[in-house]
Each structure stands twice: as structure tokens, then as C-alpha cells.
Amino acid sequence: MTRTDDSRYLKGGPVAQRIIASVRDDAAIATAEGFPPKLVSITVGDTAAVDVYVRNQRAKAALAGISFEERRFSAEITAGELEAAIHGLNADPRVTGIIIQRPVPAHIPIKTLQAAVHPLKDVEGMHPASIGNIVYNQLDLAPCTAAASVELLKETGLELKGLEVVVVGHSEIVGKPIAFLLMSEGATVTVCHHMTRSLAAHARRADALFVAVGKPRLIKADMVKPGAAVIDIGINSEVGPDGETRIVGDVDTDSVKEVASWITPVPGGVGPLTVAILLRNTMVALNRQRALYRATYGVPDQLAAE
């Protein structure tokens, strides 16, 4: 039985609360100056799972003092029509950030939509420019899940310079950004994927092990270095012997926590922190937009927002 009150667990909730409190202070100042932050969420079609995410985002945004608006579109909308709607939001100075809820219908390419969001309003950190900026050590607008994962590693207090890190999974929005974020901190990073030979040999070298592949309990205790920090980013549904469905990660938590010094629980680890990072990214986006308005128009921020 997993005990989430174990001191070895890296919980996302307390870290998220600190970030949201900081965002709330920044949002209050910006609002008082006539530049209130606003997030717009785009949902395409009717998906119950998406509704859960949107409700959570709306609730956390309210706690942070950020306005939140959901815009729903029919599942029959064309990619071109959706892009046009996004361009309209790009042009609206009252909109700080744009969130595209996934999944979207199969006929709409998600990467096209992500590229349609202006980089200054890309609070999810998904635009190609946002991903590319990480290579140049511009780290303040990184993909939310990747940034949340690195934030939890920092909670351990480990010195990142020279830290031996292994990332299992090389997706564009999680694995690769994590690798670049950590390299910018001076860590030595190895990225493993489905073509990697002897995953266990690589994993056992890691002082910090990140796992994001979508395979339940892939990482076992004998694959983890004693004393390591393990950041489990996987979210999988698993039917137990009792017939009940549970959410489990990519790490066999019950066995690995006996070896690792720190481990993120699933659920309750990286997940709760991602929305807080989204809200922090919103204030980064707002500050960038204000700087652009000042440079372009040479007028006070409040006039630019009206």
C-alpha cells in the first residue's frame, strides 16, 4: 500500500500553492495598473476528460486572480476556422494567454494549432519558438509539464551542476524540454527512448531519473540508483486484482520508494504543479507583452490595454 504522507514523496500541491500565491501578488499589481491578466481556453468537441481539466484551470486561475474564459467549438469546425479564431485572440490585447485543450478531433492537426498561437501568448510553452528558445537558455516560458518536473527536482535541494540525470522518454513537450532545461542548469543529461539499448543500465547511473513514456510500472527498484530522486510523469489507468481502476505512473512506486530518496506520487506529484506553472507562465507572457507595448507605442501600459 502506498502512503502519500511518506517523507520521501515529492508532492506537487505545496509547491503549487507557493507559486499561485506569488502569481496572485503579481496579478494584483498588474490589475491595479490597468493590465489584468486573462486566459482563454479553447475546447473543440465534447470531451468529459477535458471538462475536468478546464474546471481545475478555472478554479486555480480564480485563486491566482487571473480571469479565465472558455470558448467551445463544434467538433465539425475546420482547422482553418479554428486557426482564424486563434488569430483573433492573438490580436486582442485583453487576452494574455491561450490554452488549447487536448485532445482535438483527428482532422485538426494539433501542431498547426500550437503554431498558430502567437509566441507572446503561448502560456503552454508549445509553440516551436518557445521550444526553440529553451536551447538558447530562455527558460521562463517552458512547457508546463516539463517545467513542473524540473521544479520538483529542485525541491530536493540537490545541486544540479554536474548532476547525473537520465530522462526516459523523448517527446517534444516533456522529455526533450526537460533535458534542455537541466542542461542549462549544468546537469549531465542522458535521454533514453524506445530504441535505447539496456535502459536499466542507463537508469541505474542516474542521480535523478525522469520517466515519461506512458507504460505502467516500467521502472522497477532494480533499475534505480540507491538515493536517487525519481520524477514519475506517467499517468496510466490500471485495473487491479479487485477489478477497480487506478491511476498509476510509469514507476513501480511501492518498490522504488524503498531504494530512492525522493519520488513523486501518482497522482499528486507532477500533475498538481502543471496548472501552477501555467499561471506563472501567464504572468511571464503578460510582462513580455507589456514590454512590447512600451517599446512599440511609447505609451503607458494602461493605455495600451484599453
Coordinates of C-alpha atoms in Angstrom, one line a residue:
M1 CA 0.0 0.0 0.0
T2 CA 1.4 3.4 -1.0
R3 CA 1.4 6.0 1.8
T4 CA 1.4 9.6 0.4
D5 CA 2.4 11.0 3.8
D6 CA 5.8 9.4 3.5
S7 CA 8.6 12.0 3.7
R8 CA 10.2 10.5 0.6
Y9 CA 7.3 11.8 -1.6
L10 CA 7.8 14.9 -3.6
K11 CA 4.2 16.3 -3.6
G12 CA 3.2 18.9 -6.1
G13 CA 0.5 20.5 -4.1
P14 CA 2.6 22.5 -1.6
V15 CA 4.9 23.8 -4.3
A16 CA 1.8 24.8 -6.4
Q17 CA 0.4 26.7 -3.5
R18 CA 3.6 28.8 -3.2
I19 CA 3.7 29.5 -6.9
I20 CA 0.0 30.5 -7.0
A21 CA 0.4 32.8 -4.1
S22 CA 3.3 34.6 -5.9
V23 CA 1.3 34.8 -9.1
R24 CA -1.7 36.3 -7.1
D25 CA 0.6 39.1 -5.8
D26 CA 1.9 39.8 -9.4
A27 CA -1.6 39.7 -10.9
A28 CA -3.0 42.1 -8.3
I29 CA -0.2 44.6 -9.1
A30 CA -0.8 44.3 -12.9
T31 CA -4.6 44.6 -12.4
A32 CA -4.2 47.7 -10.3
E33 CA -2.0 49.2 -13.1
G34 CA -4.8 48.6 -15.6
F35 CA -3.5 45.5 -17.2
P36 CA -5.5 42.5 -15.8
P37 CA -4.2 39.0 -16.9
K38 CA -6.7 36.9 -18.8
L39 CA -6.5 33.3 -20.0
V40 CA -8.7 31.9 -22.8
S41 CA -9.3 28.2 -23.1
I42 CA -10.2 26.6 -26.4
T43 CA -12.1 23.3 -26.4
V44 CA -13.1 21.5 -29.6
G45 CA -15.9 19.0 -29.3
D46 CA -17.4 17.4 -26.2
T47 CA -14.9 15.5 -24.1
A48 CA -15.7 14.7 -20.4
A49 CA -12.0 14.4 -19.5
V50 CA -11.3 17.9 -20.9
D51 CA -14.1 19.4 -18.8
V52 CA -12.2 18.1 -15.7
Y53 CA -9.0 19.9 -16.7
V54 CA -10.9 23.1 -17.6
R55 CA -12.7 23.2 -14.2
N56 CA -9.4 22.8 -12.5
Q57 CA -7.7 25.5 -14.5
R58 CA -10.6 27.9 -13.9
A59 CA -10.5 27.3 -10.2
K60 CA -6.8 27.8 -9.9
A61 CA -6.9 30.9 -12.1
A62 CA -9.5 32.3 -9.8
L63 CA -7.2 31.7 -6.8
A64 CA -4.4 33.5 -8.6
G65 CA -6.5 36.5 -9.6
I66 CA -6.4 35.7 -13.3
S67 CA -9.6 36.0 -15.4
F68 CA -10.5 32.7 -17.2
E69 CA -12.7 32.3 -20.3
E70 CA -13.7 29.1 -22.0
R71 CA -14.5 29.1 -25.7
R72 CA -16.1 25.9 -27.1
F73 CA -16.2 25.0 -30.7
S74 CA -18.1 22.3 -32.5
A75 CA -16.2 19.0 -33.4
E76 CA -17.1 19.8 -37.0
I77 CA -15.1 23.0 -37.2
T78 CA -12.4 23.1 -39.8
A79 CA -8.7 23.6 -39.0
G80 CA -8.8 26.9 -41.0
E81 CA -11.8 28.2 -39.0
L82 CA -10.1 27.3 -35.7
E83 CA -6.8 29.0 -36.8
A84 CA -8.8 32.1 -37.7
A85 CA -10.3 32.2 -34.2
I86 CA -6.9 31.8 -32.6
H87 CA -5.5 34.7 -34.8
G88 CA -8.4 36.8 -33.5
L89 CA -7.3 36.1 -29.9
N90 CA -3.7 36.9 -30.8
A91 CA -4.9 40.3 -31.9
D92 CA -6.9 41.0 -28.8
P93 CA -4.8 43.0 -26.3
R94 CA -7.2 41.9 -23.5
V95 CA -6.1 38.3 -23.9
T96 CA -2.9 37.4 -22.1
G97 CA -2.7 33.7 -22.9
I98 CA -4.3 31.0 -25.0
I99 CA -4.7 27.3 -23.9
I100 CA -5.7 24.6 -26.4
Q101 CA -7.3 21.7 -24.6
R102 CA -6.4 18.2 -25.9
P103 CA -7.5 16.0 -27.5
V104 CA -8.8 17.7 -30.5
P105 CA -10.7 15.9 -33.4
A106 CA -8.5 13.8 -35.6
H107 CA -9.0 16.1 -38.7
I108 CA -7.4 19.0 -36.8
P109 CA -3.5 18.8 -36.6
I110 CA -2.6 19.9 -33.0
K111 CA 0.8 21.1 -34.0
T112 CA -0.8 23.5 -36.5
L113 CA -2.9 25.0 -33.8
Q114 CA 0.1 25.3 -31.4
A115 CA 2.0 27.1 -34.1
A116 CA -1.0 29.5 -34.7
V117 CA -0.8 30.8 -31.1
H118 CA 1.4 33.9 -31.0
P119 CA 4.6 33.1 -29.1
L120 CA 3.9 36.1 -26.8
K121 CA 0.6 34.4 -25.8
D122 CA 1.9 30.8 -25.7
V123 CA 1.5 30.2 -22.0
E124 CA 1.6 26.4 -22.5
G125 CA 5.1 26.7 -24.0
M126 CA 4.1 24.6 -27.0
H127 CA 4.9 27.0 -29.9
P128 CA 8.0 26.0 -31.9
A129 CA 9.6 29.3 -31.0
S130 CA 9.0 28.6 -27.3
I131 CA 10.6 25.2 -27.5
G132 CA 13.5 26.6 -29.5
N133 CA 14.1 29.4 -27.0
I134 CA 15.0 26.8 -24.4
V135 CA 18.0 25.8 -26.5
Y136 CA 19.2 29.4 -26.0
N137 CA 18.7 29.3 -22.3
Q138 CA 15.5 31.4 -22.3
L139 CA 13.8 29.2 -19.8
D140 CA 11.0 31.2 -18.3
L141 CA 8.2 30.1 -20.7
A142 CA 8.9 26.3 -20.9
P143 CA 6.2 23.6 -21.5
C144 CA 4.2 23.3 -18.2
T145 CA 4.7 19.6 -17.5
A146 CA 8.5 19.8 -18.2
A147 CA 8.9 22.9 -16.1
A148 CA 6.8 21.3 -13.2
S149 CA 9.0 18.2 -13.3
V150 CA 12.2 20.2 -13.0
E151 CA 10.7 22.3 -10.3
L152 CA 10.1 19.2 -8.2
L153 CA 13.7 18.1 -8.6
K154 CA 14.8 21.5 -7.3
E155 CA 12.7 20.8 -4.2
T156 CA 15.1 18.0 -3.2
G157 CA 17.9 20.6 -2.7
L158 CA 20.3 18.6 -4.9
E159 CA 23.0 20.6 -6.6
L160 CA 22.1 20.5 -10.3
K161 CA 25.5 21.4 -11.6
G162 CA 27.2 18.1 -12.6
L163 CA 24.2 16.0 -11.5
E164 CA 23.8 12.8 -13.5
V165 CA 20.3 12.9 -15.0
V166 CA 18.5 10.3 -17.1
V167 CA 15.3 11.1 -18.9
V168 CA 13.3 8.2 -20.1
G169 CA 11.1 9.5 -22.9
H170 CA 11.9 12.0 -25.7
S171 CA 8.7 13.7 -26.6
E172 CA 8.8 17.3 -27.8
I173 CA 6.8 18.6 -24.9
V174 CA 8.1 16.7 -22.0
G175 CA 11.3 14.6 -22.4
K176 CA 13.3 16.9 -24.7
P177 CA 12.4 20.1 -22.9
I178 CA 13.3 18.5 -19.5
A179 CA 16.7 17.6 -21.0
F180 CA 17.4 21.2 -22.2
L181 CA 16.2 22.8 -19.0
L182 CA 18.5 20.6 -17.0
M183 CA 21.5 21.1 -19.3
S184 CA 21.0 24.8 -18.9
E185 CA 21.4 24.2 -15.1
G186 CA 24.7 22.4 -15.6
A187 CA 23.4 18.8 -15.3
T188 CA 24.8 15.9 -17.4
V189 CA 21.8 14.5 -19.2
T190 CA 21.2 11.2 -21.0
V191 CA 17.9 10.8 -22.9
C192 CA 16.6 7.3 -23.4
H193 CA 13.7 6.1 -25.7
H194 CA 12.3 3.0 -27.3
M195 CA 15.4 2.5 -29.3
T196 CA 17.8 2.7 -26.3
R197 CA 19.8 -0.4 -25.6
S198 CA 19.8 -1.6 -22.0
L199 CA 17.5 1.0 -20.4
A200 CA 18.2 -0.4 -17.0
A201 CA 22.0 0.2 -17.3
H202 CA 21.4 3.9 -18.1
A203 CA 18.7 4.3 -15.4
R204 CA 20.9 2.9 -12.6
R205 CA 23.5 5.6 -13.2
A206 CA 21.1 8.4 -12.6
D207 CA 21.2 10.7 -9.6
A208 CA 17.9 12.0 -10.9
L209 CA 15.6 9.9 -13.0
F210 CA 12.7 11.3 -15.0
V211 CA 10.2 8.9 -16.6
A212 CA 7.5 9.9 -19.2
V213 CA 6.7 7.1 -21.6
G214 CA 3.1 6.0 -20.7
K215 CA 4.0 2.5 -19.7
P216 CA 2.6 1.5 -16.3
R217 CA 5.3 0.5 -13.7
L218 CA 8.0 0.3 -16.3
I219 CA 10.7 1.3 -13.8
K220 CA 11.4 -1.3 -11.1
A221 CA 13.5 -1.0 -8.0
D222 CA 16.5 -2.8 -9.6
M223 CA 16.7 0.0 -12.2
V224 CA 17.1 2.8 -9.7
K225 CA 20.3 4.0 -8.1
P226 CA 20.1 4.0 -4.3
G227 CA 19.4 7.5 -3.0
A228 CA 18.2 8.8 -6.4
A229 CA 15.4 11.3 -7.0
V230 CA 12.7 9.8 -9.2
I231 CA 10.3 12.1 -11.0
D232 CA 7.4 10.0 -12.4
I233 CA 5.5 11.9 -15.1
G234 CA 3.4 9.0 -16.3
I235 CA -0.4 8.8 -15.9
N236 CA -1.9 5.4 -16.7
S237 CA -5.2 3.6 -15.9
E238 CA -4.7 0.2 -14.5
V239 CA -7.3 -2.4 -13.4
G240 CA -6.3 -4.0 -10.1
P241 CA -6.9 -7.6 -8.9
D242 CA -10.1 -6.3 -7.2
G243 CA -11.4 -5.0 -10.6
E244 CA -11.1 -1.4 -9.5
T245 CA -9.4 1.1 -11.9
R246 CA -6.5 3.0 -10.5
I247 CA -4.2 5.8 -11.8
V248 CA -0.6 4.7 -11.7
G249 CA 2.6 6.1 -13.0
D250 CA 5.5 4.8 -15.2
V251 CA 7.3 3.8 -12.0
D252 CA 6.6 0.9 -9.7
T253 CA 6.3 3.3 -6.8
D254 CA 5.9 0.8 -3.9
S255 CA 9.2 -1.0 -4.7
V256 CA 11.2 2.0 -6.0
K257 CA 10.5 4.2 -2.9
E258 CA 12.4 1.7 -0.8
V259 CA 15.5 2.5 -2.9
A260 CA 15.1 6.2 -3.9
S261 CA 15.5 9.1 -1.5
W262 CA 12.8 11.1 -3.3
I263 CA 9.9 10.0 -5.5
T264 CA 6.8 11.8 -6.9
P265 CA 3.5 10.1 -6.1
V266 CA 1.0 9.4 -8.9
P267 CA -1.4 11.1 -8.6
G268 CA -0.3 14.0 -6.5
G269 CA 3.2 14.7 -7.8
V270 CA 3.8 16.5 -11.1
G271 CA 0.1 16.9 -12.0
P272 CA -1.0 19.5 -9.4
L273 CA 2.0 21.6 -10.3
T274 CA 1.4 21.9 -14.0
V275 CA -1.5 24.3 -13.6
A276 CA 0.5 26.5 -11.3
I277 CA 3.3 26.6 -13.9
L278 CA 0.7 27.6 -16.5
L279 CA -0.4 30.5 -14.3
R280 CA 3.2 31.5 -13.7
N281 CA 3.8 31.4 -17.5
T282 CA 0.8 33.7 -17.8
M283 CA 2.5 36.4 -15.8
V284 CA 5.7 35.9 -17.8
A285 CA 3.6 36.4 -21.0
L286 CA 2.0 39.5 -19.6
N287 CA 5.3 41.1 -18.7
R288 CA 6.6 40.4 -22.2
Q289 CA 3.5 41.9 -23.8
R290 CA 3.8 45.0 -21.7
A291 CA 7.4 45.4 -22.7
L292 CA 6.5 45.1 -26.3
Y293 CA 3.7 47.7 -26.0
R294 CA 6.1 50.1 -24.3
A295 CA 8.7 49.6 -27.0
T296 CA 6.3 49.8 -29.9
Y297 CA 3.8 52.6 -28.8
G298 CA 5.8 54.5 -26.3
V299 CA 2.7 54.9 -24.2
P300 CA 1.8 53.8 -20.6
D301 CA 0.7 50.2 -20.3
Q302 CA -2.8 51.2 -19.2
L303 CA -3.5 53.0 -22.5
A304 CA -2.2 50.0 -24.4
A305 CA -4.6 47.7 -22.6
E306 CA -7.7 49.8 -23.3

